[in-house]
Coordinates of C-alpha atoms and ligand atoms in Angstrom, one line a residue:
M1 CA -16.1 -9.5 -20.5
K2 CA -15.3 -6.1 -21.4
E3 CA -11.5 -5.2 -21.1
R4 CA -10.1 -4.2 -18.1
R5 CA -9.7 -0.1 -17.7
T6 CA -7.3 0.6 -14.8
R7 CA -4.1 1.3 -16.1
L8 CA -0.7 0.3 -15.2
D9 CA -0.1 3.6 -14.0
A10 CA -3.0 3.8 -11.9
V11 CA -2.6 0.2 -9.6
R12 CA -1.1 0.3 -6.2
N13 CA 0.3 -2.7 -4.7
I14 CA 0.7 -2.2 -1.1
G15 CA 0.9 -2.9 2.8
I16 CA 0.3 -2.0 5.9
M17 CA 2.7 -2.8 8.2
A18 CA 2.5 -2.4 11.9
H19 CA 3.7 -3.6 15.9
I20 CA 0.6 -5.6 17.0
D21 CA -2.2 -3.2 18.2
A22 CA -1.0 -0.2 16.5
G23 CA -4.5 -0.1 14.6
K24 CA -3.4 -1.9 11.5
T25 CA -7.1 -4.2 10.9
T26 CA -9.1 -1.1 11.9
T27 CA -7.2 0.8 9.2
T28 CA -7.7 -1.9 6.7
E29 CA -11.1 -2.1 7.7
R30 CA -11.8 1.6 7.4
I31 CA -9.9 1.8 4.3
L32 CA -12.3 -1.0 2.9
F33 CA -15.6 0.6 4.2
Y34 CA -14.6 4.3 2.6
T35 CA -13.0 2.3 -0.8
G36 CA -16.9 0.3 -0.6
K37 CA -19.0 2.9 -0.3
K38 CA -17.6 5.6 -2.7
Y39 CA -17.4 3.0 -5.4
K40 CA -19.5 0.7 -7.0
L41 CA -16.9 -1.4 -8.7
G42 CA -18.7 -1.8 -11.8
S43 CA -18.2 1.6 -13.1
V44 CA -14.6 1.9 -12.2
D45 CA -13.4 -1.5 -13.8
D46 CA -14.9 -3.7 -16.0
G47 CA -18.7 -3.5 -15.7
T48 CA -19.2 -6.3 -13.9
A49 CA -19.2 -6.1 -11.0
T50 CA -20.8 -3.9 -8.0
M51 CA -20.1 -3.7 -4.6
D52 CA -23.1 -2.8 -2.3
W53 CA -21.9 -1.1 1.1
M54 CA -24.2 -2.1 2.8
D55 CA -23.4 -5.4 2.4
Q56 CA -19.9 -4.8 3.3
E57 CA -21.1 -2.7 6.1
K58 CA -22.7 -6.4 7.4
E59 CA -19.0 -7.9 7.2
R60 CA -17.0 -5.2 9.1
G61 CA -14.8 -7.5 11.4
I62 CA -13.9 -9.9 9.1
T63 CA -13.0 -8.3 6.0
I64 CA -9.3 -8.8 5.6
T65 CA -9.1 -12.8 5.4
S66 CA -7.6 -12.7 2.2
A67 CA -4.1 -12.4 1.7
A68 CA -4.3 -10.1 -0.7
T69 CA -7.5 -7.4 -1.3
T70 CA -9.1 -5.3 -4.2
C71 CA -10.5 -2.2 -3.4
F72 CA -10.5 1.3 -5.3
W73 CA -10.2 4.7 -4.7
R74 CA -9.6 8.1 -7.0
D75 CA -10.2 5.6 -10.0
H76 CA -7.1 3.9 -8.6
R77 CA -7.2 0.1 -8.2
I78 CA -5.4 -0.4 -5.0
N79 CA -4.6 -4.2 -3.9
I80 CA -3.6 -4.7 -0.4
I81 CA -1.6 -7.0 0.7
D82 CA -1.5 -9.1 4.1
T83 CA 1.7 -8.3 5.5
P84 CA 2.5 -10.5 8.9
G85 CA 2.8 -8.5 11.6
H86 CA 4.8 -10.8 13.8
V87 CA 8.8 -11.2 13.6
D88 CA 8.4 -14.7 13.7
F89 CA 6.9 -15.2 10.4
T90 CA 10.2 -13.2 8.8
V91 CA 10.8 -15.4 5.6
E92 CA 6.5 -14.8 4.9
V93 CA 6.7 -10.5 5.5
E94 CA 10.0 -10.6 3.2
R95 CA 8.3 -12.3 0.9
S96 CA 5.2 -10.2 1.0
L97 CA 8.2 -7.3 1.0
R98 CA 9.1 -8.5 -2.2
V99 CA 5.7 -8.8 -3.9
L100 CA 4.2 -5.1 -2.6
D101 CA 5.6 -2.2 -4.8
G102 CA 5.2 0.1 -1.5
A103 CA 3.4 0.6 2.4
I104 CA 1.9 2.2 5.1
A105 CA 3.9 2.0 8.2
V106 CA 0.8 2.6 10.9
F107 CA 2.2 3.4 14.4
D108 CA 0.3 4.2 17.5
A109 CA 0.5 8.3 18.5
Q110 CA 1.1 7.3 22.2
A111 CA 4.1 4.6 22.2
G112 CA 5.5 5.8 18.6
V113 CA 8.0 3.3 17.2
E114 CA 7.8 0.2 19.1
P115 CA 10.1 -2.7 18.8
Q116 CA 8.7 -5.3 16.5
S117 CA 8.4 -2.2 14.0
E118 CA 11.6 -1.8 13.9
T119 CA 12.2 -5.7 12.6
V120 CA 9.8 -5.0 10.1
W121 CA 11.0 -1.3 8.8
R122 CA 14.9 -2.8 8.6
Q123 CA 13.4 -5.7 6.5
A124 CA 11.7 -3.1 4.5
D125 CA 14.6 -1.3 3.8
K126 CA 16.2 -4.2 2.4
Y127 CA 14.2 -4.3 -0.3
R128 CA 14.1 -0.1 -1.1
V129 CA 10.3 -0.3 -0.5
P130 CA 9.1 3.3 -0.4
R131 CA 6.6 3.9 2.8
I132 CA 4.2 6.7 4.0
A133 CA 3.7 6.5 7.8
F134 CA 0.3 6.9 9.8
I135 CA 0.3 8.2 13.2
N136 CA -2.7 6.6 14.4
K137 CA -4.6 6.7 17.5
M138 CA -4.3 10.6 17.5
D139 CA -7.3 10.4 19.8
K140 CA -5.5 8.3 22.7
I141 CA -4.3 9.9 25.9
G142 CA -0.8 10.3 25.6
A143 CA -0.8 10.9 22.0
D144 CA 1.6 12.8 21.2
F145 CA 2.4 13.2 16.8
D146 CA 6.1 14.7 17.8
A147 CA 7.4 12.9 19.8
A148 CA 5.8 9.8 17.3
V149 CA 7.8 11.7 14.2
Q150 CA 10.5 11.9 16.7
S151 CA 10.6 8.3 17.2
M152 CA 10.8 7.3 13.4
V153 CA 14.3 8.7 13.5
D154 CA 15.5 7.9 16.9
R155 CA 14.7 4.3 16.2
L156 CA 14.4 3.3 12.2
F157 CA 17.1 6.2 11.6
A158 CA 14.0 7.1 8.9
N159 CA 14.0 10.9 7.2
P160 CA 10.3 11.3 8.7
I161 CA 8.6 14.7 7.1
P162 CA 5.0 15.6 7.8
V163 CA 2.9 16.3 5.5
Q164 CA -0.1 16.5 7.5
I165 CA -0.5 18.0 11.6
P166 CA -2.7 17.1 14.0
I167 CA -5.4 20.0 15.1
G168 CA -5.4 19.0 18.9
A169 CA -4.8 15.4 20.8
E170 CA -6.1 13.0 22.8
S171 CA -9.9 14.3 23.2
E172 CA -9.2 17.2 21.5
F173 CA -8.1 16.0 18.1
D174 CA -10.6 17.3 15.9
G175 CA -8.9 17.9 12.7
I176 CA -5.6 17.9 10.2
V177 CA -4.0 20.6 8.7
D178 CA -2.9 19.7 5.2
L179 CA 0.6 20.8 4.9
V180 CA 0.2 20.6 1.2
K181 CA -2.9 22.3 0.5
M182 CA -2.7 24.7 3.6
K183 CA -5.7 24.0 4.7
A184 CA -7.7 22.2 7.9
I185 CA -9.3 18.9 7.3
K186 CA -12.7 19.2 9.2
W187 CA -15.2 15.7 10.1
Y188 CA -19.0 16.9 9.1
D189 CA -20.6 13.7 11.0
P190 CA -19.4 11.5 14.0
E191 CA -18.9 9.0 11.2
G192 CA -16.3 10.3 10.0
T193 CA -18.0 10.0 6.1
E194 CA -18.3 13.9 5.0
Y195 CA -15.0 16.1 5.6
G196 CA -14.4 19.1 4.0
Y197 CA -11.1 21.6 4.1
E198 CA -11.5 25.1 6.0
E199 CA -8.9 27.8 7.2
I200 CA -6.3 26.9 9.9
P201 CA -7.3 27.5 13.1
A202 CA -5.4 30.5 14.1
E203 CA -3.1 29.3 16.8
L204 CA -2.2 26.8 14.3
I205 CA -1.0 28.8 11.9
E206 CA 2.7 29.6 13.1
K207 CA 3.3 25.5 13.6
A208 CA 1.8 24.8 10.3
E209 CA 3.7 27.4 8.3
E210 CA 6.8 26.3 9.8
S211 CA 6.0 22.5 9.3
R212 CA 5.0 23.2 5.6
E213 CA 8.7 24.9 5.5
D214 CA 10.8 22.2 6.9
L215 CA 8.4 20.0 4.0
I216 CA 9.8 22.3 1.2
T217 CA 12.9 22.4 2.5
H218 CA 13.8 19.2 2.2
V219 CA 12.0 17.9 -0.9
A220 CA 14.1 21.0 -2.4
E221 CA 17.3 19.0 -1.3
F222 CA 16.4 16.7 -4.3
D223 CA 14.7 18.9 -6.5
E224 CA 16.4 22.4 -8.0
E225 CA 12.8 23.4 -9.7
I226 CA 11.7 23.9 -6.0
M227 CA 14.9 25.0 -4.5
E228 CA 14.7 28.2 -7.1
L229 CA 11.1 28.6 -6.1
Y230 CA 11.9 28.1 -2.6
L231 CA 14.9 30.9 -2.7
N232 CA 13.4 32.8 -4.5
G233 CA 10.4 33.3 -2.1
E234 CA 7.7 32.2 -4.6
E235 CA 4.6 29.6 -4.2
V236 CA 5.0 26.2 -4.7
P237 CA 2.1 25.0 -6.9
E238 CA 0.2 21.8 -5.0
D239 CA 0.8 19.6 -7.7
R240 CA 4.3 20.5 -8.1
L241 CA 5.0 19.6 -4.6
K242 CA 2.8 16.5 -4.6
A243 CA 5.5 15.8 -7.2
A244 CA 8.7 16.2 -5.6
I245 CA 6.9 14.5 -2.3
R246 CA 6.2 11.6 -4.5
A247 CA 9.4 11.6 -6.4
G248 CA 11.1 11.7 -2.8
T249 CA 9.4 9.0 -1.1
L250 CA 9.9 6.4 -4.4
A251 CA 13.7 7.6 -4.5
N252 CA 13.6 6.4 -0.3
E253 CA 14.7 9.6 0.8
I254 CA 11.7 10.6 2.5
V255 CA 9.1 9.0 4.4
P256 CA 6.1 11.3 4.2
V257 CA 4.0 11.4 7.3
L258 CA 0.0 11.5 7.9
C259 CA -1.8 11.6 11.2
G260 CA -5.3 10.3 12.3
S261 CA -7.6 8.1 14.3
A262 CA -8.8 5.0 12.8
F263 CA -11.1 3.8 15.6
K264 CA -12.6 7.7 15.0
N265 CA -12.9 7.8 11.7
R266 CA -10.5 10.6 11.2
G267 CA -8.0 10.7 8.7
V268 CA -8.4 7.2 6.6
Q269 CA -9.4 9.4 3.5
P270 CA -6.7 11.5 3.4
L271 CA -4.5 8.7 4.4
L272 CA -5.9 7.0 0.8
D273 CA -5.1 9.7 -1.4
A274 CA -2.0 9.8 -0.1
I275 CA -1.4 5.9 -1.1
V276 CA -2.8 7.8 -4.5
D277 CA -0.4 10.3 -4.6
Y278 CA 3.0 9.0 -2.9
L279 CA 3.0 5.6 -3.1
P280 CA 4.9 3.7 -6.5
A281 CA 2.7 2.0 -9.5
P282 CA 3.9 -1.4 -10.7
I283 CA 5.9 1.1 -13.2
D284 CA 7.6 3.3 -11.2
L285 CA 9.9 0.7 -10.2
P286 CA 13.2 -0.8 -11.8
P287 CA 12.5 -4.4 -13.2
V288 CA 13.0 -7.4 -10.6
I289 CA 16.4 -9.5 -11.4
G290 CA 15.4 -13.2 -11.8
I291 CA 17.8 -16.0 -12.8
D292 CA 17.7 -18.8 -15.7
P293 CA 18.1 -22.0 -14.2
D294 CA 19.7 -23.5 -17.0
T295 CA 22.5 -20.9 -17.0
Q296 CA 22.5 -18.9 -13.9
A297 CA 22.5 -16.1 -15.5
E298 CA 20.6 -12.8 -14.5
V299 CA 17.3 -12.0 -16.5
K300 CA 15.9 -8.8 -16.3
V301 CA 12.0 -9.2 -15.7
E302 CA 10.4 -6.0 -17.0
P303 CA 6.8 -4.3 -15.7
E304 CA 5.7 -5.1 -19.5
E305 CA 2.3 -5.9 -20.6
K306 CA 3.7 -7.2 -23.9
A307 CA 6.9 -9.3 -22.3
P308 CA 6.5 -12.8 -21.8
F309 CA 4.3 -13.7 -18.8
V310 CA 6.5 -13.9 -15.6
A311 CA 4.8 -14.0 -11.9
M312 CA 5.6 -15.5 -8.3
A313 CA 3.7 -17.6 -6.0
F314 CA 3.5 -15.8 -2.6
K315 CA 0.5 -17.4 -0.7
I316 CA -1.8 -20.1 -1.1
M317 CA -5.3 -20.4 0.8
V318 CA -8.2 -22.0 0.6
D319 CA -11.4 -19.8 0.1
P320 CA -14.7 -21.0 1.4
H321 CA -16.4 -20.6 -2.0
V322 CA -13.7 -21.3 -4.8
G323 CA -11.5 -24.0 -2.9
K324 CA -7.3 -23.4 -3.2
V325 CA -6.3 -20.2 -4.3
T326 CA -2.6 -19.3 -5.2
F327 CA -2.1 -15.5 -4.8
V328 CA 0.7 -14.3 -7.8
R329 CA 2.3 -11.3 -8.3
V330 CA 2.7 -10.4 -12.0
Y331 CA 6.1 -9.0 -12.8
S332 CA 5.8 -9.2 -16.8
G333 CA 3.3 -9.9 -19.7
S334 CA -0.1 -11.2 -19.3
L335 CA -2.0 -14.3 -19.2
N336 CA -5.7 -15.6 -19.9
K337 CA -8.0 -17.9 -17.9
G338 CA -7.8 -21.4 -19.4
S339 CA -4.1 -21.0 -20.5
Y340 CA -1.2 -23.5 -19.6
V341 CA 2.1 -21.4 -17.3
F342 CA 5.1 -23.2 -16.5
N343 CA 6.1 -23.9 -13.1
C344 CA 10.1 -23.0 -12.9
N345 CA 11.0 -24.5 -9.8
K346 CA 9.2 -27.6 -10.4
G347 CA 9.8 -28.4 -14.3
I348 CA 5.8 -29.0 -14.7
K349 CA 3.0 -27.8 -16.5
E350 CA 0.1 -26.1 -14.6
R351 CA -3.3 -24.7 -15.9
V352 CA -5.0 -21.8 -14.7
S353 CA -9.0 -22.5 -14.8
R354 CA -9.8 -19.0 -13.2
L355 CA -8.9 -15.5 -12.6
L356 CA -9.7 -13.5 -9.3
F357 CA -9.3 -10.5 -7.8
M358 CA -10.7 -10.9 -4.0
H359 CA -12.8 -8.1 -2.8
A360 CA -13.7 -7.1 1.1
N361 CA -16.8 -9.0 0.3
Q362 CA -17.1 -11.0 -3.2
R363 CA -14.8 -12.4 -5.9
E364 CA -14.2 -10.3 -9.4
E365 CA -13.6 -12.7 -12.0
V366 CA -11.3 -11.9 -14.7
D367 CA -10.3 -12.8 -18.5
Y368 CA -7.0 -12.1 -18.5
I369 CA -4.1 -10.5 -15.9
R370 CA -1.2 -8.7 -16.5
A371 CA 2.1 -7.0 -15.2
G372 CA 1.4 -5.1 -11.9
D373 CA -1.8 -7.2 -10.4
I374 CA -1.5 -9.0 -8.1
V375 CA -4.4 -12.1 -8.2
A376 CA -5.8 -15.0 -6.9
I377 CA -5.4 -18.1 -9.1
V378 CA -7.7 -21.4 -9.7
G379 CA -6.3 -24.4 -11.0
L380 CA -3.0 -24.8 -9.4
K381 CA -2.3 -28.1 -8.3
N382 CA 1.7 -28.0 -7.0
T383 CA 2.8 -25.0 -7.6
M384 CA 4.1 -23.7 -3.8
T385 CA 5.1 -20.1 -2.4
G386 CA 8.2 -18.9 -3.9
E387 CA 7.9 -20.6 -7.0
T388 CA 7.7 -18.4 -10.3
L389 CA 5.6 -19.2 -13.2
V390 CA 6.0 -18.2 -16.8
A391 CA 4.1 -18.2 -20.1
D392 CA 4.9 -22.0 -21.2
G393 CA 7.4 -22.4 -24.0
A394 CA 8.7 -18.9 -22.9
G395 CA 12.3 -18.7 -21.4
K396 CA 12.4 -20.1 -17.6
V397 CA 13.3 -17.4 -15.2
L398 CA 13.6 -17.6 -10.8
L399 CA 12.5 -15.1 -9.3
E400 CA 13.1 -16.0 -5.7
Q401 CA 16.3 -18.1 -4.7
I402 CA 16.2 -21.4 -2.5
E403 CA 17.4 -20.0 0.8
F404 CA 17.9 -21.1 4.3
P405 CA 15.3 -19.4 6.3
E406 CA 16.5 -16.7 8.1
P407 CA 16.6 -16.9 12.4
V408 CA 13.6 -16.4 14.3
I409 CA 14.6 -12.8 16.0
S410 CA 12.6 -12.8 19.8
I411 CA 12.0 -9.9 21.4
Ligands
GDP1 P1 -3.3 -4.5 15.2 O1 -2.9 -5.4 16.2 O2 -2.7 -3.8 14.3 O3 -4.4 -5.3 14.1 O4 -4.7 -3.4 16.0 P2 -6.5 -3.5 15.7 O5 -7.1 -2.5 14.5 O6 -6.7 -4.3 16.2 O7 -6.2 -2.4 17.3 C1 -5.6 -2.6 18.4 C2 -6.4 -1.9 19.6 O8 -6.5 0.0 19.3 C3 -8.4 -2.2 19.2 O9 -8.5 -2.0 20.3 C4 -8.7 -0.7 18.5 O10 -10.1 -0.5 19.1 C5 -7.4 0.3 19.0 N1 -7.4 1.1 18.2 C6 -7.5 1.0 16.9 N2 -7.4 2.2 15.7 C7 -7.1 3.0 17.0 C8 -7.1 4.8 17.3 O11 -7.7 5.1 16.5 N3 -7.5 5.3 18.8 C9 -8.0 4.8 19.8 N4 -8.3 5.2 20.9 N5 -8.0 3.1 19.9 C10 -7.6 2.5 18.2

């Protein structure tokens, strides 16, 4: 098998957080549809697998059954980690928030921020998870983009900064103004597959200019070069603006806000672009701190392929085709299939027989995994969720301390 080619800076480990009914499932399905349609796996990564989008289309509706689903967009490997939307699973939510690097928060454009979103948002705050927001259901009766954004301020104490504004709402919703490009996004077919950039409609130019100025003044607060361009009345180049939005998002200073209607296939490809442009790669984030179980000393676990292997199991599932799989997040190092790992919680050795990336409709078998990967391991017999695996013979580390479950919050 050829060496995998996705660079570590082209990996995005993301979760989709949403209140029940906001459209998480629909958005995820559309993401898998568009990524499957656009790419043949073999052309992007290790040259072995192919994905037929017609097959994927057939499987729509049962697409996201996996704890982590891999797809590709603009040569980036996007691993979507299932984030339980229900507050009763607080421990599971927290564990999934620890293994992802960034998240999309999906809101209903009519309902705005709903109570359950507040709980998950606070948990994401605790782990400083960089986020972008997707105001979904712009086609729904009562959809109000500005009110939904304001509800993020009022209820989440967030700093939402629109990078898009909708063109129309409810049944009149028929496009998006991209405030970075200062162009209108229009769709040309009912499936929303074909889209392109056009001039901003005349009646929206003033609002778009105000919104762009708001965006620029916010990023200028933490970007001196942009502040200077702004004060001198000079144009801010698109790439420069994108980089500043990304930096602000990674520092948890701002939450870029996008909009669309997943149900009507509007806005999903620009959302994929935003995942690539604004959410972090594994190497963008600070090292994870673990504990050496023997000495209680802190251990810094860096996202370095050359360092010793460290991973955490976060979900165990039974796959209909391969049996028991253990989903792990690799924090450091690399590991070949067929090798042994040491479970630091149990003090036992386990053999890794197969390594798989789970896609919407197939499994992609790989020979080795490395820092930043989210992957399913076949062969682990006794490892449970929350347990840390290291290279056999390397230093021990525990990533998740034993903690009492949080009280269940009922709303
Ligand atoms: P989840 O509970 O967050 O996973 O939400 P679902 O994706 O299952 O969507 C809940 C309901 O909202 C379903 O009936 C969807 O068809 C509907 N829905 C999802 N996205 C949209 C949208 O963009 N517009 C409208 N009008 N309805 C939507």
